[in-house]
Short mmCIF file of C-alpha atoms in Angstrom, two decimals:
data_model
loop_
_atom_site.label_atom_id
_atom_site.label_comp_id
_atom_site.label_asym_id
_atom_site.label_seq_id
_atom_site.Cartn_x
_atom_site.Cartn_y
_atom_site.Cartn_z
CA VAL A 1 -0.23 -0.26 0.16
CA ARG A 2 1.64 3.52 -0.92
CA GLY A 3 2.80 5.27 2.01
CA GLU A 4 3.08 2.06 4.18
CA PRO A 5 6.53 1.59 5.77
CA ILE A 6 8.74 -1.29 4.35
CA ARG A 7 12.19 -2.75 4.41
CA VAL A 8 13.90 -3.89 1.38
CA ARG A 9 16.65 -6.40 1.44
CA LEU A 10 19.16 -5.79 -1.18
CA GLU A 11 22.40 -7.76 -1.77
CA SER A 12 24.35 -5.74 0.52
CA ARG A 13 22.37 -3.87 2.62
CA VAL A 14 18.68 -3.27 3.87
CA LEU A 15 16.80 0.28 3.23
CA CYS A 16 14.02 1.06 5.62
CA GLY A 17 11.50 3.78 4.06
CA ARG A 18 7.85 4.41 2.61
CA LEU A 19 6.54 2.66 -0.44
CA LEU A 20 5.97 5.84 -2.81
CA ASP A 21 5.08 3.72 -6.12
CA LEU A 22 6.11 1.52 -8.94
CA ASP A 23 7.50 3.41 -12.12
CA HIS A 24 6.61 2.61 -15.67
CA GLN A 25 9.36 -0.24 -15.89
CA GLY A 26 7.98 -1.82 -12.46
CA ASN A 27 10.80 -0.63 -10.26
CA LEU A 28 9.71 0.18 -6.43
CA VAL A 29 10.12 3.98 -5.81
CA LEU A 30 11.07 4.27 -2.22
CA ASP A 31 11.38 7.44 -0.11
CA TYR A 32 14.42 6.48 1.95
CA ALA A 33 15.95 9.51 4.08
CA GLY A 34 14.12 11.84 2.52
CA GLU A 35 15.41 10.98 -1.37
CA CYS A 36 13.49 9.02 -3.82
CA ARG A 37 15.23 5.58 -4.60
CA ARG A 38 14.39 3.38 -7.39
CA ILE A 39 14.79 -0.27 -6.64
CA THR A 40 15.14 -2.83 -9.28
CA ALA A 41 15.71 -5.65 -7.53
CA GLY A 42 15.28 -6.88 -3.87
CA GLU A 43 12.99 -8.81 -1.33
CA VAL A 44 10.44 -6.39 0.21
CA PHE A 45 8.93 -6.75 3.68
CA PRO A 46 6.57 -4.79 5.79
CA ALA A 47 8.55 -2.60 8.57
CA ALA A 48 8.75 -4.77 11.95
#
């Protein structure tokens, strides 16, 4: 759900932020520390 806090596990680290959207290429758009990050691959979990 947009705006929900999530965790994204990448190959080398975990990012915690808010789900903003999916872009036209299917990338996850994450609000991470006030920055808009596009995530192309990773595991997505609800924030604990």
